[in-house]
PDB file of C-alpha atoms and ligand atoms in Angstrom:
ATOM      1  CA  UNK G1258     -25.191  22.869   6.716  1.00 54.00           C
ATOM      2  CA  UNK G1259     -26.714  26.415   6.104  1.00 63.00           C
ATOM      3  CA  UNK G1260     -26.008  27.776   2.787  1.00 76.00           C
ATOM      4  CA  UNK G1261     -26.809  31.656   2.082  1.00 88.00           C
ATOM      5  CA  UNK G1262     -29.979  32.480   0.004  1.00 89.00           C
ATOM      6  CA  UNK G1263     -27.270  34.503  -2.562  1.00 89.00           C
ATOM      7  CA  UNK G1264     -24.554  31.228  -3.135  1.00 94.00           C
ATOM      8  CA  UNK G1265     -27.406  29.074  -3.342  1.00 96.00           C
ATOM      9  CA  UNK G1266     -28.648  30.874  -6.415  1.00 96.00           C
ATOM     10  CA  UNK G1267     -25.397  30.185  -8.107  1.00 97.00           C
ATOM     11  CA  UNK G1268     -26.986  26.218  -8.458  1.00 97.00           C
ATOM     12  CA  UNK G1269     -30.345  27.938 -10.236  1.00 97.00           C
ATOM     13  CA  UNK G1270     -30.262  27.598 -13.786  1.00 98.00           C
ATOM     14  CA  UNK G1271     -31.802  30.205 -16.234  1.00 98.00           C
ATOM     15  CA  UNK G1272     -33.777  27.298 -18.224  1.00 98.00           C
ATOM     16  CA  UNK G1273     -34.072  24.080 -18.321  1.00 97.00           C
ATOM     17  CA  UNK G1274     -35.229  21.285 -21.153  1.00 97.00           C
ATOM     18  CA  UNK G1275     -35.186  17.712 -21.292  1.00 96.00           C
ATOM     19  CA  UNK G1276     -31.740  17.445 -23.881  1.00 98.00           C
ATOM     20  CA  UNK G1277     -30.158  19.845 -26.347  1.00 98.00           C
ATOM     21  CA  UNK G1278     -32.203  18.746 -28.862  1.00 98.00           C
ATOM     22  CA  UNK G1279     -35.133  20.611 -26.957  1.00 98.00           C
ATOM     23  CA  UNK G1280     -33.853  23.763 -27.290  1.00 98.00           C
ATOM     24  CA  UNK G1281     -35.440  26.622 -29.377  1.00 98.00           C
ATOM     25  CA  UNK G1282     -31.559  28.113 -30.902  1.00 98.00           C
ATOM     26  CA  UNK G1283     -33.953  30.255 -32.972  1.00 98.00           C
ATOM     27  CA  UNK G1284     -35.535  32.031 -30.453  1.00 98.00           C
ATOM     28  CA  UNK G1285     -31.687  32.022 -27.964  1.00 98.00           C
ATOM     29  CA  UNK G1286     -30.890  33.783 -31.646  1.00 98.00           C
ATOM     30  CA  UNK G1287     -33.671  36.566 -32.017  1.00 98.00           C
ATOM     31  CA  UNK G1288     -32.922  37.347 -28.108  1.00 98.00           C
ATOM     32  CA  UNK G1289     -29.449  38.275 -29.035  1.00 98.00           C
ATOM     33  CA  UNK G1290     -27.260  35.546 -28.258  1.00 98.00           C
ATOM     34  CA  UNK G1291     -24.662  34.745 -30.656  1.00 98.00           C
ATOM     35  CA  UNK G1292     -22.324  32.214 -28.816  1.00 98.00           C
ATOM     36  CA  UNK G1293     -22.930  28.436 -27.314  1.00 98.00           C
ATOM     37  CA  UNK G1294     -21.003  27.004 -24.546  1.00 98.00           C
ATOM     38  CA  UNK G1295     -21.707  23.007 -25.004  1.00 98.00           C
ATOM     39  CA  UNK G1296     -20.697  20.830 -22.227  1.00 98.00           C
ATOM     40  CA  UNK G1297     -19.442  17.672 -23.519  1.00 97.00           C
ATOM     41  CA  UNK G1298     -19.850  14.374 -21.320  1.00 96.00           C
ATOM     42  CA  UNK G1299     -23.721  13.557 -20.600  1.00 97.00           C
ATOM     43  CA  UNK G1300     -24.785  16.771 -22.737  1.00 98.00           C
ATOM     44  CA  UNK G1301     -23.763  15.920 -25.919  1.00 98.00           C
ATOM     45  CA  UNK G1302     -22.620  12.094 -25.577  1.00 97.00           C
ATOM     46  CA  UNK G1303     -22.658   9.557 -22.622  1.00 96.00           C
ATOM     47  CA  UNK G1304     -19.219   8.352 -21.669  1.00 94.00           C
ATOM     48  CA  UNK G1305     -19.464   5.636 -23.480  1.00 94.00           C
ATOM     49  CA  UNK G1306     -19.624   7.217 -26.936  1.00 95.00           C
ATOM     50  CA  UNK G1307     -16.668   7.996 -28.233  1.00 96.00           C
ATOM     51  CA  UNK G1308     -17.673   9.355 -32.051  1.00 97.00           C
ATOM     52  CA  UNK G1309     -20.212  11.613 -32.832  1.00 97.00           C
ATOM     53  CA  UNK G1310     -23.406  10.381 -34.243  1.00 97.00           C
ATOM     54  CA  UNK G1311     -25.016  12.122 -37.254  1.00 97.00           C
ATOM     55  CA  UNK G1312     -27.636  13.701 -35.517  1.00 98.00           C
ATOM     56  CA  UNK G1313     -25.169  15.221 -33.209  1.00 98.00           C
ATOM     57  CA  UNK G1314     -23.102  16.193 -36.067  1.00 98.00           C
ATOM     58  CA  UNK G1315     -26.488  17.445 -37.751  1.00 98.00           C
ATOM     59  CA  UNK G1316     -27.340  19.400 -34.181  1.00 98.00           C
ATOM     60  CA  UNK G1317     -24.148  21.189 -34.746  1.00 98.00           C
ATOM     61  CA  UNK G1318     -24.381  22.212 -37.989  1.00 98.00           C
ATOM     62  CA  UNK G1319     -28.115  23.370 -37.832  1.00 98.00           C
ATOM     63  CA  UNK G1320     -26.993  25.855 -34.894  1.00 98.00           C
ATOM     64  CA  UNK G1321     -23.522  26.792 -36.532  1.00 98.00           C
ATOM     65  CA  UNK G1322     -25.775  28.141 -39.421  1.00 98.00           C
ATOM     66  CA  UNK G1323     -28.289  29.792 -37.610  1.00 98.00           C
ATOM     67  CA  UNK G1324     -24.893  32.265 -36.835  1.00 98.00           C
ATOM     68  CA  UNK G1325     -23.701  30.967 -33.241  1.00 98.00           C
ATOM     69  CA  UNK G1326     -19.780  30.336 -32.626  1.00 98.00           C
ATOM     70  CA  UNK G1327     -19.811  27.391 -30.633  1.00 98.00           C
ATOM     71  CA  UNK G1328     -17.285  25.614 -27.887  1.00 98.00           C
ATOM     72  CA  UNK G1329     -17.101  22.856 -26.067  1.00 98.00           C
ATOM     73  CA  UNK G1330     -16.065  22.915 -22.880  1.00 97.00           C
ATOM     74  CA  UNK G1331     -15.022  19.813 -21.131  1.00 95.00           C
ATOM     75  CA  UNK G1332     -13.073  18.719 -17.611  1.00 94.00           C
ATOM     76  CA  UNK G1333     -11.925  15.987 -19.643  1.00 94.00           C
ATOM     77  CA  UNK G1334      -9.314  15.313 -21.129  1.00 95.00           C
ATOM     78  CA  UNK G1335      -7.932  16.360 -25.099  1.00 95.00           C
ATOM     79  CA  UNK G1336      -7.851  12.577 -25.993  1.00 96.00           C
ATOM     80  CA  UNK G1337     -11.428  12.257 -25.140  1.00 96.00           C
ATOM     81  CA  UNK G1338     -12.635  15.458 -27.016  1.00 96.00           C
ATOM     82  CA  UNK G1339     -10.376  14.553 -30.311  1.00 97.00           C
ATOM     83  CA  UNK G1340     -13.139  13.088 -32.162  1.00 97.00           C
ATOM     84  CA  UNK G1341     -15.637  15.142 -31.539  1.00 97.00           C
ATOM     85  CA  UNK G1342     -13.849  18.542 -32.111  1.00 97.00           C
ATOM     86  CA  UNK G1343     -12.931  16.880 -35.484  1.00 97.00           C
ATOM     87  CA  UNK G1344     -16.137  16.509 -36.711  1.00 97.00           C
ATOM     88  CA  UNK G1345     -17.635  19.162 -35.435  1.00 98.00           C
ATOM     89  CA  UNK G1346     -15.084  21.234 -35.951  1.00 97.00           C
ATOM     90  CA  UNK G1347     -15.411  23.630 -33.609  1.00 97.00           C
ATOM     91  CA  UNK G1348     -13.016  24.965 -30.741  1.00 97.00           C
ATOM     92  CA  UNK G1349     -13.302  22.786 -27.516  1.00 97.00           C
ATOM     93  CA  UNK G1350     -11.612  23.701 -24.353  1.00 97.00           C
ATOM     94  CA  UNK G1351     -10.625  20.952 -22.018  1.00 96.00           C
ATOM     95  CA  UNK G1352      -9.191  20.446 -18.668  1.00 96.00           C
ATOM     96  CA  UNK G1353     -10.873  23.307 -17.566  1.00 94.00           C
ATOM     97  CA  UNK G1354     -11.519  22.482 -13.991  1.00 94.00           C
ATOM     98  CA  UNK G1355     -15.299  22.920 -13.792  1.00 90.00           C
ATOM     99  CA  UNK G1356     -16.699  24.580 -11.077  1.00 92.00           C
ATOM    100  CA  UNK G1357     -13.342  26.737 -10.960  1.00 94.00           C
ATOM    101  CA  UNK G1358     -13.630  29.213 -13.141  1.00 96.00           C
ATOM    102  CA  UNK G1359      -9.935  30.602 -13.702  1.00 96.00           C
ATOM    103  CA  UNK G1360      -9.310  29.183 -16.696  1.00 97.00           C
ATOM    104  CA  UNK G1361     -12.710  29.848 -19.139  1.00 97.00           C
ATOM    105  CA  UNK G1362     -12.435  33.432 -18.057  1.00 97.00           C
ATOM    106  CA  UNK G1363      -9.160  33.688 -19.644  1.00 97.00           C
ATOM    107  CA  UNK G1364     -10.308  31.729 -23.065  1.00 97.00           C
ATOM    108  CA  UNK G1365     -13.398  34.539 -22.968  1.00 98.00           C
ATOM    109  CA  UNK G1366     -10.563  37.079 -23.062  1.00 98.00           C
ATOM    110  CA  UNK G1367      -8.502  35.541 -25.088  1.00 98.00           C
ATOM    111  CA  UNK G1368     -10.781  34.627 -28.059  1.00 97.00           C
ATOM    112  CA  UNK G1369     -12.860  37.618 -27.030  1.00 98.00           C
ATOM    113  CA  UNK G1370     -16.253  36.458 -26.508  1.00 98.00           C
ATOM    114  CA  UNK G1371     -19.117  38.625 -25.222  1.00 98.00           C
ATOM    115  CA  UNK G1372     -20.161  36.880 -22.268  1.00 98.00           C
ATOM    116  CA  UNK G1373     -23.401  38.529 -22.471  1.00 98.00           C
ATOM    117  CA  UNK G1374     -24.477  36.731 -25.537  1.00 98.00           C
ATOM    118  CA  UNK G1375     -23.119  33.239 -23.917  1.00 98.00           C
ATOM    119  CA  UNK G1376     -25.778  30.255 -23.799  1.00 98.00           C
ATOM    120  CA  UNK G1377     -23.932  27.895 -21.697  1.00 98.00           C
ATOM    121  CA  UNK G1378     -25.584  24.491 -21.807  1.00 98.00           C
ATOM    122  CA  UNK G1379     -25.023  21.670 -19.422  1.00 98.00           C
ATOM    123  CA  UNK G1380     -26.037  18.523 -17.196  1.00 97.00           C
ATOM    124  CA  UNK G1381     -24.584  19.631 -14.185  1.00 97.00           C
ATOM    125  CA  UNK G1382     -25.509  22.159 -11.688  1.00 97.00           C
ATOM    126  CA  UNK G1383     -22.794  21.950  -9.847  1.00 96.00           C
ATOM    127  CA  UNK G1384     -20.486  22.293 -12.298  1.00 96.00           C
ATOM    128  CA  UNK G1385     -21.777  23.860 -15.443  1.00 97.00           C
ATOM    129  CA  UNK G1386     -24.528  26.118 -14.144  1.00 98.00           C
ATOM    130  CA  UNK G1387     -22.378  27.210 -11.468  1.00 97.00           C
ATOM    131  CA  UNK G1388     -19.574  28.000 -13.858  1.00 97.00           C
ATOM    132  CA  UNK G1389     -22.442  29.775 -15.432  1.00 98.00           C
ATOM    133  CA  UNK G1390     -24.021  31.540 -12.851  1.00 98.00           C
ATOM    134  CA  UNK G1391     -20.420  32.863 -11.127  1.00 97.00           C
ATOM    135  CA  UNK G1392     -19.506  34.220 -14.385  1.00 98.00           C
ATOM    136  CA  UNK G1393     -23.155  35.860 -15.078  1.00 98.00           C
ATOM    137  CA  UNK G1394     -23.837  33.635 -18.556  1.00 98.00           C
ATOM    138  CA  UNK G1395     -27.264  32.621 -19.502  1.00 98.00           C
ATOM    139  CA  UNK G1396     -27.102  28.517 -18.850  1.00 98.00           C
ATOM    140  CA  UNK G1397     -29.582  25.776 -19.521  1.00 98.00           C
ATOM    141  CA  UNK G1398     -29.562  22.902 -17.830  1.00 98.00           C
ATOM    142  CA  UNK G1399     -30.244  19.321 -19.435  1.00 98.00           C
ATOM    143  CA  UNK G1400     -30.882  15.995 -18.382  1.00 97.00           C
ATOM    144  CA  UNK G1401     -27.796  13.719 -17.955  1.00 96.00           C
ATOM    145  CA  UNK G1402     -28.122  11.548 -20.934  1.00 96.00           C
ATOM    146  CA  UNK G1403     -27.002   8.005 -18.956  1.00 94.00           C
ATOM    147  CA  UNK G1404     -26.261   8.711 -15.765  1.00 91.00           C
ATOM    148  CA  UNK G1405     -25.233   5.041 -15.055  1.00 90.00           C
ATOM    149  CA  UNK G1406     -21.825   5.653 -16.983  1.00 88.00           C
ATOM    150  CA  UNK G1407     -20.832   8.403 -14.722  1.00 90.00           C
ATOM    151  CA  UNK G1408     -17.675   8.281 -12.464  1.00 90.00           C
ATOM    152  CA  UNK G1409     -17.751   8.567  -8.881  1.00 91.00           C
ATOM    153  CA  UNK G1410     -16.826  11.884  -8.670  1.00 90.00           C
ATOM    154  CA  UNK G1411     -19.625  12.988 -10.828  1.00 92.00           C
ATOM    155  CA  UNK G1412     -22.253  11.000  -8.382  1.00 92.00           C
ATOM    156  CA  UNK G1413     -20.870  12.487  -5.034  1.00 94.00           C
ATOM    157  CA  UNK G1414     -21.730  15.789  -7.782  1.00 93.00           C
ATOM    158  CA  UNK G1415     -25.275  14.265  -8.558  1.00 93.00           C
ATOM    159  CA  UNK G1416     -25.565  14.050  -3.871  1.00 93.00           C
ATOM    160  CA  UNK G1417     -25.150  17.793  -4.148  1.00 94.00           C
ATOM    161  CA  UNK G1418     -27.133  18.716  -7.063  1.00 95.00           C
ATOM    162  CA  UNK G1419     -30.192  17.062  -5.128  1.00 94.00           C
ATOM    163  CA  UNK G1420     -29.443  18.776  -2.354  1.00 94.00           C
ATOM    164  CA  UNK G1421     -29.228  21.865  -3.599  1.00 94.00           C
ATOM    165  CA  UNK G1422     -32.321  21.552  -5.996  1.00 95.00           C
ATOM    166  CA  UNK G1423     -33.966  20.526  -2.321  1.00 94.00           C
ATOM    167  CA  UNK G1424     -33.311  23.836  -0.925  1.00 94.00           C
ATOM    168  CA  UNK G1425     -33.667  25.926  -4.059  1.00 95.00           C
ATOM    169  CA  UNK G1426     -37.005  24.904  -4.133  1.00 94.00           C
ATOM    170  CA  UNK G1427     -38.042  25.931  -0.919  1.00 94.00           C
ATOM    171  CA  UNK G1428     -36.083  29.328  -0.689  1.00 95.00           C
ATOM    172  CA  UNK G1429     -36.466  30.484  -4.625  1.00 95.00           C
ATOM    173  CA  UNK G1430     -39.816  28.534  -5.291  1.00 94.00           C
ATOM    174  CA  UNK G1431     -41.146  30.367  -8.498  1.00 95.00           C
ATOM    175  CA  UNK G1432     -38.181  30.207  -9.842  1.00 95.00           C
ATOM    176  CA  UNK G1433     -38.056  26.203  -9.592  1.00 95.00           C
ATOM    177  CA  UNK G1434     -41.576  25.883 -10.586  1.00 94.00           C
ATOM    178  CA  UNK G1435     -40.973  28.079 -13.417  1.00 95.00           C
ATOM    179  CA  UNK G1436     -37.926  26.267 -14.783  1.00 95.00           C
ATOM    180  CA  UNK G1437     -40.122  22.418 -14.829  1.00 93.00           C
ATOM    181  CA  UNK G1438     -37.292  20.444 -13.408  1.00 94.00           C
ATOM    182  CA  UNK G1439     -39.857  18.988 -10.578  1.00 88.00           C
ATOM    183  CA  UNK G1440     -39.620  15.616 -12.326  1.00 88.00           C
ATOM    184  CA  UNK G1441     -35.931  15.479 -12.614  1.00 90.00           C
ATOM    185  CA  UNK G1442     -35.768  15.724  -8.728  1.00 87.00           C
ATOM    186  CA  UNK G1443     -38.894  13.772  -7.915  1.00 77.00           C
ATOM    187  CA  UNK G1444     -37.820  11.330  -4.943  1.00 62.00           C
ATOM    188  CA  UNK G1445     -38.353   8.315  -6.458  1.00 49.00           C
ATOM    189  CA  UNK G1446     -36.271   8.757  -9.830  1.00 47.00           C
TER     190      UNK G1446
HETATM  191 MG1  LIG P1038     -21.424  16.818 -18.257  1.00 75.07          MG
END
């Protein structure tokens, strides 16, 4: 199956670290950014967590006062997002349909974000850096934190994610060496 050079781009995340707790907010701060998309399921908790842990909690609040509005943005469902929107207490948007974009363009509008200082951070390529990339937002990618607790839909996702991480390393190869994700990929993991 051919895929053009330009879709397959949409798969290419700006960055990439190891979890969220890897990542410099500081410096996403000093370059201008002032919002953070968070992905819920595998970014911030496994599946199987269903309360947020202090250092989560502590994540939160660390970036909160360094000045960034921050969302959550899940596929799941409201039930599964209650807790953690509690303590965070931030705004979380679920059911949002991940890779279809339809409905986080309108919550942009409506609470009137500036995409271009949007850090979306994720586990998925094929969901959240697409999302991302289609929508021209900065994204991160992170590891998944258990992948063993994912659904099957999510690990047909993980078939394509290889896949396309295959071919984005042969057609946009400085970018993929640049972003350190070898290891993620590496055949044998
Ligand atoms: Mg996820």
């Amino acid at each position: 199956m051919a895929m053009k050079k330009e879709k397959l781009r949409l798969y290419l995340p700006s960055e990439y670290k190891k979890t969220i707790y890897d990542i410099d907010y500081n410096l996403l701060k000093k370059e201008g950014y002032n919002t953070i998309f968070f992905d819920l399921d595998n970014t911030i908790a496994d599946y199987q967590t269903f309360f947020p842990t202090s250092l989560m909690i502590n994540l939160i609040e660390n970036v909160k006062n360094l000045g960034f509005n921050i969302y959550i943005l899940t596929n799941n469902t409201k039930k599964r997002i209650k807790n953690f929107k509690d303590s965070f207490n931030v705004t979380c948007f679920e059911s949002l349909h991940k890779p279809f974009t339809r409905k986080i363009r309108k919550k942009i509008i409506e609470y009137n974000i500036d995409k271009s200082k949007i850090v979306w951070i994720g586990d998925q390529v094929v969901t959240d850096i697409k999302c991302a990339n289609v929508l021209s937002i900065k994204s991160i990618l992170v590891d998944p934190i258990k992948p063993s607790t994912e659904k099957w839909y999510t690990k047909i996702n993980r078939i394509f994610e290889r896949r396309y991480m295959k071919k984005i390393k042969q057609e946009f190869n400085e970018e993929y060496n640049t972003l350190g994700v070898d290891t993620r990929y590496a055949v044998n993991r």
